[in-house]
Each structure stands twice: as structure tokens, then as C-alpha cells.
GROMACS .gro file of C-alpha atoms in nm:
model
  504
    1UNK     CA    1   5.599   6.902  10.891
    2UNK     CA    2   5.613   6.949  10.516
    3UNK     CA    3   5.478   7.305  10.509
    4UNK     CA    4   5.772   7.545  10.535
    5UNK     CA    5   5.734   7.859  10.747
    6UNK     CA    6   6.023   8.106  10.736
    7UNK     CA    7   6.184   8.230  11.053
    8UNK     CA    8   6.388   8.550  11.062
    9UNK     CA    9   6.761   8.528  11.123
   10UNK     CA   10   6.857   8.599  11.481
   11UNK     CA   11   6.505   8.536  11.615
   12UNK     CA   12   6.500   8.444  11.981
   13UNK     CA   13   6.324   8.111  12.017
   14UNK     CA   14   6.089   8.040  12.305
   15UNK     CA   15   5.799   7.802  12.371
   16UNK     CA   16   5.762   7.529  12.109
   17UNK     CA   17   6.090   7.424  11.947
   18UNK     CA   18   6.200   7.625  11.644
   19UNK     CA   19   5.943   7.905  11.668
   20UNK     CA   20   6.049   8.271  11.653
   21UNK     CA   21   5.927   8.457  11.961
   22UNK     CA   22   5.859   8.788  11.788
   23UNK     CA   23   5.577   8.671  11.559
   24UNK     CA   24   5.331   8.961  11.585
   25UNK     CA   25   5.127   8.905  11.270
   26UNK     CA   26   4.764   8.828  11.350
   27UNK     CA   27   4.526   8.683  11.091
   28UNK     CA   28   4.158   8.668  11.174
   29UNK     CA   29   3.997   8.342  11.063
   30UNK     CA   30   3.618   8.336  11.033
   31UNK     CA   31   3.467   7.986  11.031
   32UNK     CA   32   3.142   8.029  10.838
   33UNK     CA   33   3.044   7.678  10.740
   34UNK     CA   34   2.759   7.604  10.984
   35UNK     CA   35   2.393   7.541  10.909
   36UNK     CA   36   2.228   7.674  11.227
   37UNK     CA   37   1.936   7.432  11.225
   38UNK     CA   38   1.819   7.529  11.576
   39UNK     CA   39   1.733   7.877  11.445
   40UNK     CA   40   1.488   7.735  11.191
   41UNK     CA   41   1.275   7.863  11.019
   42UNK     CA   42   1.484   8.180  10.972
   43UNK     CA   43   1.806   7.980  10.929
   44UNK     CA   44   1.797   7.730  10.643
   45UNK     CA   45   2.052   7.495  10.490
   46UNK     CA   46   2.108   7.723  10.189
   47UNK     CA   47   2.097   8.049  10.386
   48UNK     CA   48   2.213   7.977  10.744
   49UNK     CA   49   2.212   8.197  11.053
   50UNK     CA   50   2.554   8.357  10.998
   51UNK     CA   51   2.411   8.531  10.688
   52UNK     CA   52   2.113   8.670  10.879
   53UNK     CA   53   2.067   8.970  11.108
   54UNK     CA   54   1.965   8.763  11.408
   55UNK     CA   55   2.000   9.035  11.675
   56UNK     CA   56   2.056   9.346  11.462
   57UNK     CA   57   2.051   9.493  11.114
   58UNK     CA   58   2.390   9.355  11.010
   59UNK     CA   59   2.435   8.981  10.968
   60UNK     CA   60   2.634   8.777  11.218
   61UNK     CA   61   2.898   8.722  10.948
   62UNK     CA   62   2.935   9.096  10.890
   63UNK     CA   63   2.963   9.165  11.263
   64UNK     CA   64   3.231   8.897  11.294
   65UNK     CA   65   3.436   9.020  10.998
   66UNK     CA   66   3.450   9.369  11.152
   67UNK     CA   67   3.527   9.243  11.502
   68UNK     CA   68   3.905   9.294  11.488
   69UNK     CA   69   3.883   9.663  11.394
   70UNK     CA   70   4.061   9.878  11.648
   71UNK     CA   71   4.272   9.592  11.782
   72UNK     CA   72   4.578   9.704  11.986
   73UNK     CA   73   4.841   9.854  11.756
   74UNK     CA   74   5.120   9.647  11.914
   75UNK     CA   75   5.005   9.364  11.687
   76UNK     CA   76   5.024   9.355  11.308
   77UNK     CA   77   4.666   9.261  11.219
   78UNK     CA   78   4.625   9.146  10.858
   79UNK     CA   79   4.397   9.376  10.660
   80UNK     CA   80   4.202   9.086  10.517
   81UNK     CA   81   4.055   8.808  10.732
   82UNK     CA   82   4.043   8.454  10.598
   83UNK     CA   83   3.683   8.330  10.573
   84UNK     CA   84   3.614   7.959  10.529
   85UNK     CA   85   3.266   7.888  10.393
   86UNK     CA   86   3.077   7.627  10.192
   87UNK     CA   87   3.032   7.620   9.817
   88UNK     CA   88   2.660   7.697   9.846
   89UNK     CA   89   2.727   8.011  10.053
   90UNK     CA   90   3.024   8.163   9.872
   91UNK     CA   91   2.830   8.421   9.671
   92UNK     CA   92   2.627   8.546   9.967
   93UNK     CA   93   2.941   8.554  10.182
   94UNK     CA   94   3.133   8.762   9.928
   95UNK     CA   95   2.838   8.997   9.879
   96UNK     CA   96   2.796   9.055  10.253
   97UNK     CA   97   3.167   9.123  10.299
   98UNK     CA   98   3.153   9.383  10.020
   99UNK     CA   99   2.839   9.540  10.167
  100UNK     CA  100   3.012   9.576  10.504
  101UNK     CA  101   3.289   9.781  10.341
  102UNK     CA  102   3.551   9.516  10.416
  103UNK     CA  103   3.754   9.274  10.205
  104UNK     CA  104   3.850   8.915  10.279
  105UNK     CA  105   4.022   8.606  10.145
  106UNK     CA  106   3.744   8.351  10.101
  107UNK     CA  107   3.837   7.983  10.112
  108UNK     CA  108   3.561   7.764   9.969
  109UNK     CA  109   3.531   7.424  10.138
  110UNK     CA  110   3.465   7.161   9.871
  111UNK     CA  111   3.272   6.951  10.126
  112UNK     CA  112   3.171   6.968  10.491
  113UNK     CA  113   3.437   6.817  10.714
  114UNK     CA  114   3.376   7.013  11.039
  115UNK     CA  115   3.598   7.280  11.193
  116UNK     CA  116   3.941   7.109  11.216
  117UNK     CA  117   3.992   7.072  10.838
  118UNK     CA  118   3.843   7.421  10.790
  119UNK     CA  119   4.098   7.574  11.029
  120UNK     CA  120   4.374   7.377  10.855
  121UNK     CA  121   4.284   7.526  10.516
  122UNK     CA  122   4.286   7.870  10.679
  123UNK     CA  123   4.628   7.806  10.839
  124UNK     CA  124   4.775   7.698  10.506
  125UNK     CA  125   4.628   8.008  10.340
  126UNK     CA  126   4.752   8.243  10.611
  127UNK     CA  127   5.113   8.126  10.582
  128UNK     CA  128   5.114   8.064  10.206
  129UNK     CA  129   5.373   8.341  10.170
  130UNK     CA  130   5.612   8.146  10.391
  131UNK     CA  131   5.560   8.372  10.692
  132UNK     CA  132   5.415   8.245  11.018
  133UNK     CA  133   5.103   8.406  11.167
  134UNK     CA  134   4.896   8.387  11.482
  135UNK     CA  135   4.546   8.275  11.384
  136UNK     CA  136   4.249   8.424  11.567
  137UNK     CA  137   3.981   8.172  11.472
  138UNK     CA  138   3.620   8.254  11.557
  139UNK     CA  139   3.284   8.118  11.443
  140UNK     CA  140   3.077   8.350  11.227
  141UNK     CA  141   2.759   8.306  11.432
  142UNK     CA  142   2.843   8.454  11.774
  143UNK     CA  143   2.735   8.782  11.931
  144UNK     CA  144   2.979   8.993  12.135
  145UNK     CA  145   2.844   9.290  12.330
  146UNK     CA  146   3.179   9.428  12.455
  147UNK     CA  147   3.432   9.423  12.170
  148UNK     CA  148   3.712   9.599  12.369
  149UNK     CA  149   3.686   9.324  12.631
  150UNK     CA  150   3.714   9.066  12.352
  151UNK     CA  151   4.026   9.243  12.221
  152UNK     CA  152   4.182   9.236  12.569
  153UNK     CA  153   4.122   8.860  12.599
  154UNK     CA  154   4.260   8.793  12.250
  155UNK     CA  155   4.565   9.008  12.331
  156UNK     CA  156   4.638   8.789  12.634
  157UNK     CA  157   4.575   8.468  12.439
  158UNK     CA  158   4.797   8.586  12.150
  159UNK     CA  159   5.089   8.631  12.390
  160UNK     CA  160   5.054   8.267  12.490
  161UNK     CA  161   5.018   8.165  12.124
  162UNK     CA  162   5.331   8.362  12.043
  163UNK     CA  163   5.521   8.130  12.278
  164UNK     CA  164   5.384   7.819  12.106
  165UNK     CA  165   5.077   7.750  12.319
  166UNK     CA  166   4.737   7.662  12.174
  167UNK     CA  167   4.500   7.910  12.337
  168UNK     CA  168   4.124   7.933  12.360
  169UNK     CA  169   3.880   8.171  12.524
  170UNK     CA  170   3.659   8.037  12.802
  171UNK     CA  171   3.336   8.189  12.931
  172UNK     CA  172   3.291   8.189  13.312
  173UNK     CA  173   2.941   8.037  13.331
  174UNK     CA  174   2.645   8.233  13.463
  175UNK     CA  175   2.413   7.932  13.487
  176UNK     CA  176   2.411   7.556  13.426
  177UNK     CA  177   2.360   7.505  13.053
  178UNK     CA  178   2.343   7.177  12.864
  179UNK     CA  179   2.392   7.347  12.527
  180UNK     CA  180   2.763   7.422  12.576
  181UNK     CA  181   3.081   7.222  12.602
  182UNK     CA  182   3.292   7.288  12.912
  183UNK     CA  183   3.664   7.330  12.985
  184UNK     CA  184   3.801   7.205  13.316
  185UNK     CA  185   4.056   7.452  13.450
  186UNK     CA  186   4.412   7.352  13.529
  187UNK     CA  187   4.677   7.555  13.709
  188UNK     CA  188   4.619   7.930  13.727
  189UNK     CA  189   4.867   8.159  13.549
  190UNK     CA  190   4.972   8.511  13.645
  191UNK     CA  191   4.765   8.687  13.376
  192UNK     CA  192   4.433   8.528  13.476
  193UNK     CA  193   4.457   8.243  13.227
  194UNK     CA  194   4.463   7.875  13.324
  195UNK     CA  195   4.623   7.566  13.190
  196UNK     CA  196   4.370   7.345  13.013
  197UNK     CA  197   4.304   7.034  13.217
  198UNK     CA  198   4.051   6.879  12.978
  199UNK     CA  199   3.756   6.944  12.751
  200UNK     CA  200   3.414   6.809  12.849
  201UNK     CA  201   3.127   6.740  12.609
  202UNK     CA  202   2.782   6.895  12.658
  203UNK     CA  203   2.669   6.752  12.995
  204UNK     CA  204   2.331   6.651  13.130
  205UNK     CA  205   2.152   6.912  13.345
  206UNK     CA  206   2.259   6.765  13.682
  207UNK     CA  207   2.624   6.743  13.578
  208UNK     CA  208   2.618   7.095  13.432
  209UNK     CA  209   2.493   7.223  13.769
  210UNK     CA  210   2.782   7.045  13.944
  211UNK     CA  211   3.033   7.198  13.701
  212UNK     CA  212   2.906   7.550  13.763
  213UNK     CA  213   2.890   7.502  14.142
  214UNK     CA  214   3.250   7.378  14.153
  215UNK     CA  215   3.391   7.694  13.993
  216UNK     CA  216   3.644   7.478  13.805
  217UNK     CA  217   3.474   7.481  13.464
  218UNK     CA  218   3.425   7.746  13.195
  219UNK     CA  219   3.211   7.728  12.886
  220UNK     CA  220   3.394   7.650  12.563
  221UNK     CA  221   3.353   7.959  12.341
  222UNK     CA  222   3.486   7.797  12.022
  223UNK     CA  223   3.734   8.086  11.975
  224UNK     CA  224   4.094   7.968  11.928
  225UNK     CA  225   4.422   8.159  11.906
  226UNK     CA  226   4.720   7.962  11.774
  227UNK     CA  227   5.017   8.006  11.546
  228UNK     CA  228   4.960   7.861  11.203
  229UNK     CA  229   5.285   7.663  11.228
  230UNK     CA  230   5.186   7.520  11.568
  231UNK     CA  231   4.840   7.419  11.448
  232UNK     CA  232   4.983   7.247  11.140
  233UNK     CA  233   5.249   7.069  11.346
  234UNK     CA  234   4.990   6.951  11.599
  235UNK     CA  235   4.756   6.828  11.327
  236UNK     CA  236   5.036   6.646  11.144
  237UNK     CA  237   5.123   6.456  11.464
  238UNK     CA  238   4.772   6.396  11.601
  239UNK     CA  239   4.568   6.364  11.279
  240UNK     CA  240   4.811   6.273  10.999
  241UNK     CA  241   4.542   6.159  10.755
  242UNK     CA  242   4.353   6.488  10.791
  243UNK     CA  243   4.674   6.688  10.764
  244UNK     CA  244   4.786   6.512  10.444
  245UNK     CA  245   4.446   6.552  10.275
  246UNK     CA  246   4.423   6.923  10.360
  247UNK     CA  247   4.780   7.000  10.249
  248UNK     CA  248   4.734   6.822   9.916
  249UNK     CA  249   4.396   6.987   9.861
  250UNK     CA  250   4.548   7.329   9.930
  251UNK     CA  251   4.846   7.265   9.701
  252UNK     CA  252   4.604   7.176   9.419
  253UNK     CA  253   4.373   7.473   9.484
  254UNK     CA  254   4.240   7.704   9.214
  255UNK     CA  255   4.318   8.063   9.311
  256UNK     CA  256   4.104   8.347   9.172
  257UNK     CA  257   4.071   8.714   9.263
  258UNK     CA  258   3.777   8.645   9.494
  259UNK     CA  259   3.806   8.282   9.605
  260UNK     CA  260   4.057   8.013   9.692
  261UNK     CA  261   3.905   7.679   9.591
  262UNK     CA  262   4.090   7.376   9.732
  263UNK     CA  263   4.082   7.052   9.533
  264UNK     CA  264   3.761   6.865   9.609
  265UNK     CA  265   3.892   6.514   9.539
  266UNK     CA  266   4.180   6.554   9.786
  267UNK     CA  267   3.978   6.735  10.052
  268UNK     CA  268   3.706   6.472  10.056
  269UNK     CA  269   3.966   6.218  10.173
  270UNK     CA  270   4.001   6.410  10.499
  271UNK     CA  271   3.824   6.270  10.806
  272UNK     CA  272   3.554   6.493  10.948
  273UNK     CA  273   3.627   6.623  11.298
  274UNK     CA  274   3.602   6.932  11.517
  275UNK     CA  275   3.890   7.138  11.652
  276UNK     CA  276   3.805   7.011  12.001
  277UNK     CA  277   3.815   6.641  11.915
  278UNK     CA  278   4.100   6.653  11.664
  279UNK     CA  279   4.349   6.854  11.872
  280UNK     CA  280   4.227   7.027  12.187
  281UNK     CA  281   4.131   6.710  12.377
  282UNK     CA  282   4.485   6.578  12.326
  283UNK     CA  283   4.662   6.874  12.485
  284UNK     CA  284   4.884   6.781  12.777
  285UNK     CA  285   4.848   6.406  12.723
  286UNK     CA  286   5.165   6.193  12.730
  287UNK     CA  287   5.158   6.135  12.352
  288UNK     CA  288   5.129   6.509  12.274
  289UNK     CA  289   5.411   6.764  12.306
  290UNK     CA  290   5.156   7.045  12.271
  291UNK     CA  291   4.999   7.233  12.561
  292UNK     CA  292   4.711   7.474  12.588
  293UNK     CA  293   4.577   7.762  12.793
  294UNK     CA  294   4.230   7.905  12.839
  295UNK     CA  295   4.183   8.280  12.883
  296UNK     CA  296   3.865   8.416  13.046
  297UNK     CA  297   3.627   8.613  12.825
  298UNK     CA  298   3.364   8.832  12.989
  299UNK     CA  299   3.232   9.037  12.699
  300UNK     CA  300   2.862   8.962  12.671
  301UNK     CA  301   2.930   8.654  12.459
  302UNK     CA  302   2.652   8.443  12.312
  303UNK     CA  303   2.679   8.165  12.058
  304UNK     CA  304   2.318   8.232  11.946
  305UNK     CA  305   2.275   7.858  11.911
  306UNK     CA  306   1.902   7.862  11.987
  307UNK     CA  307   1.603   8.095  11.994
  308UNK     CA  308   1.629   8.101  12.373
  309UNK     CA  309   1.986   8.236  12.337
  310UNK     CA  310   1.858   8.501  12.094
  311UNK     CA  311   1.591   8.602  12.347
  312UNK     CA  312   1.859   8.619  12.617
  313UNK     CA  313   2.083   8.845  12.405
  314UNK     CA  314   1.811   9.099  12.313
  315UNK     CA  315   1.667   9.400  12.491
  316UNK     CA  316   1.336   9.319  12.664
  317UNK     CA  317   1.027   9.502  12.779
  318UNK     CA  318   0.913   9.522  13.143
  319UNK     CA  319   0.753   9.178  13.116
  320UNK     CA  320   1.067   9.015  12.976
  321UNK     CA  321   0.946   8.996  12.614
  322UNK     CA  322   1.176   9.047  12.315
  323UNK     CA  323   1.075   9.092  11.954
  324UNK     CA  324   1.185   9.160  11.598
  325UNK     CA  325   0.966   9.296  11.319
  326UNK     CA  326   0.591   9.366  11.345
  327UNK     CA  327   0.506   9.217  11.685
  328UNK     CA  328   0.251   9.303  11.956
  329UNK     CA  329   0.239   9.152  12.306
  330UNK     CA  330  -0.073   9.157  12.522
  331UNK     CA  331  -0.049   9.007  12.868
  332UNK     CA  332   0.259   8.805  12.767
  333UNK     CA  333   0.572   8.733  12.970
  334UNK     CA  334   0.926   8.611  12.891
  335UNK     CA  335   0.838   8.543  12.527
  336UNK     CA  336   1.017   8.602  12.197
  337UNK     CA  337   0.837   8.677  11.872
  338UNK     CA  338   0.976   8.753  11.527
  339UNK     CA  339   0.802   8.859  11.207
  340UNK     CA  340   1.017   8.798  10.898
  341UNK     CA  341   0.753   8.823  10.629
  342UNK     CA  342   0.613   9.162  10.727
  343UNK     CA  343   0.290   9.023  10.873
  344UNK     CA  344   0.176   9.129  11.220
  345UNK     CA  345   0.248   8.866  11.487
  346UNK     CA  346   0.025   8.917  11.793
  347UNK     CA  347   0.092   8.723  12.114
  348UNK     CA  348  -0.181   8.722  12.381
  349UNK     CA  349  -0.119   8.567  12.722
  350UNK     CA  350   0.189   8.374  12.611
  351UNK     CA  351   0.449   8.272  12.867
  352UNK     CA  352   0.802   8.148  12.791
  353UNK     CA  353   0.704   8.101  12.427
  354UNK     CA  354   0.895   8.135  12.098
  355UNK     CA  355   0.699   8.245  11.788
  356UNK     CA  356   0.886   8.291  11.458
  357UNK     CA  357   0.707   8.371  11.133
  358UNK     CA  358   0.856   8.361  10.780
  359UNK     CA  359   0.703   8.368  10.432
  360UNK     CA  360   0.658   7.991  10.424
  361UNK     CA  361   0.672   7.859  10.782
  362UNK     CA  362   0.570   7.942  11.140
  363UNK     CA  363   0.744   7.806  11.449
  364UNK     CA  364   0.575   7.796  11.790
  365UNK     CA  365   0.789   7.646  12.066
  366UNK     CA  366   0.828   7.641  12.442
  367UNK     CA  367   1.148   7.819  12.537
  368UNK     CA  368   1.255   7.517  12.743
  369UNK     CA  369   1.231   7.292  12.436
  370UNK     CA  370   1.422   7.495  12.175
  371UNK     CA  371   1.701   7.236  12.157
  372UNK     CA  372   1.444   6.998  12.002
  373UNK     CA  373   1.414   7.216  11.690
  374UNK     CA  374   1.718   7.041  11.545
  375UNK     CA  375   1.530   6.712  11.552
  376UNK     CA  376   1.227   6.878  11.396
  377UNK     CA  377   1.440   7.000  11.104
  378UNK     CA  378   1.576   6.646  11.058
  379UNK     CA  379   1.217   6.523  11.033
  380UNK     CA  380   1.134   6.790  10.773
  381UNK     CA  381   1.437   6.676  10.572
  382UNK     CA  382   1.329   6.312  10.589
  383UNK     CA  383   0.993   6.415  10.449
  384UNK     CA  384   1.180   6.595  10.167
  385UNK     CA  385   0.996   6.919  10.234
  386UNK     CA  386   1.167   7.226  10.084
  387UNK     CA  387   1.133   7.432  10.404
  388UNK     CA  388   1.437   7.258  10.556
  389UNK     CA  389   1.676   7.388  10.290
  390UNK     CA  390   1.545   7.699  10.118
  391UNK     CA  391   1.337   8.007  10.183
  392UNK     CA  392   1.061   8.123   9.953
  393UNK     CA  393   1.297   8.407   9.863
  394UNK     CA  394   1.617   8.256   9.722
  395UNK     CA  395   1.933   8.465   9.680
  396UNK     CA  396   2.155   8.419   9.377
  397UNK     CA  397   2.485   8.588   9.278
  398UNK     CA  398   2.293   8.800   9.028
  399UNK     CA  399   2.010   8.899   9.267
  400UNK     CA  400   1.718   8.693   9.397
  401UNK     CA  401   1.387   8.530   9.310
  402UNK     CA  402   1.072   8.495   9.519
  403UNK     CA  403   0.835   8.205   9.450
  404UNK     CA  404   0.498   8.379   9.464
  405UNK     CA  405   0.266   8.094   9.369
  406UNK     CA  406   0.272   7.741   9.230
  407UNK     CA  407   0.042   7.463   9.123
  408UNK     CA  408   0.061   7.120   8.960
  409UNK     CA  409   0.190   7.249   8.624
  410UNK     CA  410   0.282   7.614   8.688
  411UNK     CA  411   0.497   7.836   8.906
  412UNK     CA  412   0.511   8.215   8.937
  413UNK     CA  413   0.831   8.394   9.045
  414UNK     CA  414   0.929   8.753   9.106
  415UNK     CA  415   1.287   8.791   8.980
  416UNK     CA  416   1.517   9.085   9.062
  417UNK     CA  417   1.848   9.117   8.874
  418UNK     CA  418   2.113   9.355   9.006
  419UNK     CA  419   2.251   9.629   8.776
  420UNK     CA  420   2.517   9.487   8.545
  421UNK     CA  421   2.439   9.125   8.647
  422UNK     CA  422   2.322   8.844   8.424
  423UNK     CA  423   2.189   8.492   8.462
  424UNK     CA  424   2.361   8.198   8.298
  425UNK     CA  425   2.301   8.099   7.937
  426UNK     CA  426   2.073   7.802   7.998
  427UNK     CA  427   1.789   7.582   7.881
  428UNK     CA  428   1.523   7.360   8.036
  429UNK     CA  429   1.404   7.014   7.930
  430UNK     CA  430   1.064   7.023   8.099
  431UNK     CA  431   0.936   7.381   8.119
  432UNK     CA  432   0.864   7.694   7.916
  433UNK     CA  433   0.878   8.046   8.060
  434UNK     CA  434   0.693   8.375   8.013
  435UNK     CA  435   0.876   8.693   8.123
  436UNK     CA  436   0.701   9.025   8.196
  437UNK     CA  437   0.917   9.328   8.278
  438UNK     CA  438   0.780   9.522   8.578
  439UNK     CA  439   1.061   9.777   8.606
  440UNK     CA  440   1.403   9.837   8.456
  441UNK     CA  441   1.541   9.714   8.124
  442UNK     CA  442   1.604   9.351   8.026
  443UNK     CA  443   1.855   9.229   7.768
  444UNK     CA  444   1.717   8.895   7.652
  445UNK     CA  445   1.898   8.619   7.465
  446UNK     CA  446   1.654   8.369   7.309
  447UNK     CA  447   1.807   8.119   7.073
  448UNK     CA  448   1.993   8.323   6.809
  449UNK     CA  449   1.804   8.643   6.897
  450UNK     CA  450   1.913   8.922   7.132
  451UNK     CA  451   1.675   9.209   7.215
  452UNK     CA  452   1.575   9.462   7.481
  453UNK     CA  453   1.252   9.466   7.682
  454UNK     CA  454   1.125   9.767   7.876
  455UNK     CA  455   0.858   9.810   8.142
  456UNK     CA  456   0.526   9.637   8.060
  457UNK     CA  457   0.682   9.441   7.771
  458UNK     CA  458   0.705   9.060   7.769
  459UNK     CA  459   0.850   8.758   7.590
  460UNK     CA  460   0.807   8.382   7.573
  461UNK     CA  461   1.089   8.125   7.613
  462UNK     CA  462   0.984   7.790   7.458
  463UNK     CA  463   1.089   7.461   7.615
  464UNK     CA  464   1.438   7.352   7.506
  465UNK     CA  465   1.552   7.695   7.378
  466UNK     CA  466   1.877   7.846   7.506
  467UNK     CA  467   1.817   8.176   7.682
  468UNK     CA  468   1.966   8.435   7.912
  469UNK     CA  469   1.837   8.732   8.113
  470UNK     CA  470   2.065   9.032   8.173
  471UNK     CA  471   2.033   9.374   8.333
  472UNK     CA  472   2.229   9.630   8.127
  473UNK     CA  473   2.091   9.925   8.323
  474UNK     CA  474   2.183  10.114   8.640
  475UNK     CA  475   1.872  10.025   8.842
  476UNK     CA  476   1.748   9.679   8.947
  477UNK     CA  477   1.556   9.484   8.684
  478UNK     CA  478   1.233   9.330   8.813
  479UNK     CA  479   1.033   9.076   8.615
  480UNK     CA  480   0.750   8.833   8.674
  481UNK     CA  481   0.825   8.485   8.541
  482UNK     CA  482   0.549   8.232   8.478
  483UNK     CA  483   0.677   7.877   8.433
  484UNK     CA  484   0.465   7.600   8.285
  485UNK     CA  485   0.550   7.237   8.221
  486UNK     CA  486   0.559   6.883   8.354
  487UNK     CA  487   0.847   6.944   8.596
  488UNK     CA  488   0.943   7.278   8.756
  489UNK     CA  489   1.234   7.187   8.984
  490UNK     CA  490   1.547   7.402   9.005
  491UNK     CA  491   1.758   7.106   8.891
  492UNK     CA  492   1.605   7.130   8.542
  493UNK     CA  493   1.872   7.380   8.437
  494UNK     CA  494   2.143   7.306   8.182
  495UNK     CA  495   2.404   7.585   8.189
  496UNK     CA  496   2.621   7.658   7.885
  497UNK     CA  497   2.794   7.976   8.003
  498UNK     CA  498   2.800   8.143   8.344
  499UNK     CA  499   3.009   8.433   8.479
  500UNK     CA  500   2.980   8.286   8.832
  501UNK     CA  501   3.142   7.953   8.750
  502UNK     CA  502   2.832   7.734   8.791
  503UNK     CA  503   2.852   7.545   8.460
  504UNK     CA  504   2.873   7.166   8.479
   0.00000   0.00000   0.00000
């Protein structure tokens, strides 16, 4: 293995060869690169479910980042988790971490290559100082009801990881479920854990029922606990092409105060694969010197992978209905309804139904068919409809805009700019813009001019003129923008200067 990890002099070695036994440094790794298509229309490509408050006020990402607080003091838990997210989500991720009162090291994936390369970038980041660490890798889109129980399971798993094992948390199943992968249990260990016999892909309904009835299978939670050095060694042996691409990409990374940005050209040479396929399914095989254990987790876990799972995780009324937002049920049973746009959603006589309303889309689905939503989203993408990727309200690093209305040659947006924030210096080839200040103060750059606009004042930005909008005040700036022209797409933006690094 080319990556060097220091070991203290006099360390007692146990487990995997060459590993110090007293490694007690834990680094939380949050894998936040998913798209969550089965929670459409709330989850979209550009603002996926981990950034949304699916079952509470805080987002799933925020809940995950705070999940290691209060961990047993016997371990040295790093103050900052490592978050791996996509380029398109880095601003929202950083903003949500700040809003939660936490801090994090954010690694920006240059391209989607699934969870194994993502964990590898995190491992390289965690031991960049030459010290080994036990990684506690968890997806950003799970719900955990009993955090102390989660801590107890991680504590057990970390003791196995300390000895060089690759550990994961398994969920004793409560029902046959075709939406989860399964782990077949091997020999039982004294602390309640088991050796991993093998991983099993999502089964058909009949096979899932057999797994649950046998008592020899647990659900795969997707939470992994492993030393960074062990993960890197395993990947180098089992997936050398992936390992080499990730190491080179990390060595060539651009490091800023807020983000670590691995080299895109090198990272894109990595094969795309999951942690399960790349490493976990090889554990215990003759060609692999690495072994694994699975520790039981009974903490009210849910992967929130579908609207049915969201319904299952929420409090319900006497008829089994769950809701979010402005919702009324009349004579309904076992249904879930959600109002995102503030409109009243009324369900009369519904049974086992999912109803989700947003500003630009409404989903109505049978609870038994929620897995089919993924295929529906694929169809929407094939038809090149915008509802697959973006919401009507689009968040930007400077604030957000809401597309209020549009026609063949016009579009109306409500734009809110945070205090002290500014848009890029830009121009458009195909559209002109009219700005009307509703509240706050705007500092406008238009060509060679720079001037202030106050409430009820307006300006006109001709086609082809460089311009910028900035909020110099202490309260949010709100404007109405009217665009007119032959083409009004978001890709008609040429940026000349941008504080958020989005210039070509």
C-alpha cells in the first residue's frame, strides 16, 4: 500500500498484520452523494432527500452530522466529520452544516462513482496527517430513533475494527422486505456479533420471506466501521484500479478552507462500484486476507428509501394515517399525505395511499407500488421534463430563486439574496432582464455603472451587458426579475467573476 500511516513506537499489534491495537481515533464519514429518486417529487436530482426534512424539521444530513454527539468518552471522536458529496450539492451541504451549529471537512466528488470510491476519498482524507483512524461511515439519508443504541452498536463494531476487522451493522428484520440487501450470518461471537458469511442482493418476495423465517439473515444497514488503513489495504488488493485512481485524485486535490476537491481527471478513471460489491462480498474468500463481522443494530433504524418507509417511521393517528404540512383525512386509513407548497391536501376515503404535493408536481401512489417511483422518474428524465431534476424553488449559494410564471418569451422569478452575498458577474446572449426591488437594498453592477436600488425602485439589464446583483445590507434582499428573450434557460449564463468558484 502506497499510503503511509504512522504507527506509534511500542504499539502492541493484533488483528491484521502491522496495525497498532490502541487506535482509538474515530472519524465519522457521512456519505451524502445519493439522489433519492424514490422520494420524488420532494427529492430531486439537484436537491435530494438528504437535504430535506423528511421526518422532522432538520434535514436528514443535519441529523446524521450530529449523530455522533455524546459518543462514549473512551474513544477519541474527531470534532469534524468528513462529508463526501457531489459538486452540485456542495453549497447546500456546507450551508446546512453551518445552520446545524457543526463544522465538517467536505470532500467534493468530481463525478458519481458510487460508495466505494467515496469511502476511499474519505479514508485518504481522514489519515492525511499520517495517523490511522477508525472510520464510522454512514449514509446521510437514514433515520435513527434511538441514538444511544446506535452508539452502543458502533462501540462494539469499533472494537472489532480496532483489531483489523471490517465491521458493519445489521438490522434484525421485522418483516420480509424486497427493498433491502441481506447479510447471511456466520459464527456467533461472544459480544452478540457474528462473522459475515455472505452478502445477498435484494431478493424477491418469496426468498425474502424464507430469509426472515430462517433467522440467519439480517438487513444490510449500509453503516460500516473500519480502520482507514485496513480499508485502503483491502481496496488496493481487491480493486487496484479504483485504489490507484482515488489515491492519485486525492494527491492532486485542491484544498480550500471549506472544501477538498479531488482531481476530476484522475477520479473519473475509477470504476464505479458500491462498498458491498467492491470489498464486502469478498470477505472471507480464499483470495482475500480480510475478514468481517456484523453487529446487530436495534435502534429504530430506517433507510427512508421510499414513501412507505417514511410512513412507517412517522407517528400515526388512530386510523394509521401519517401526514406532513396542511393535510386533512376523512374516512381514510393507513395513508400518508404531505403538503410541501402550503396548499391544503384533503384525503377522503383513501386506503394505503401516498399523496405528495409540491409547487410543481403531485404524486398519488399505492403504498404497495412505491418502489415503482424510481422508474417513473426515469421516464420523466427521458421526456426531458424539468421536474426530475429541479424544484420550482432553486437554492443557490447566495440565496434562492422561485420561478413564479413563464411563457414562450418571458419568465418571472422571485429572487432572494442573503445579507452580504452576491451573484456572479455575468451576461446573457439571449435574454434581457428587468429587476424590481421588493425589500432590502440592491447594489447593482450594469456595464461600467454601479448604483444602489431601494424598495420600489427598478432597473433594466439589456441583452449582452455584464451585470451583477449584490446585497450590501443586513436583511435579505428580495427582488422580482422579469426575463424576456428568445431563450430563457439557466445555461445561458456566461460568468466572468464569482466568489463561489463557478466560473468556466
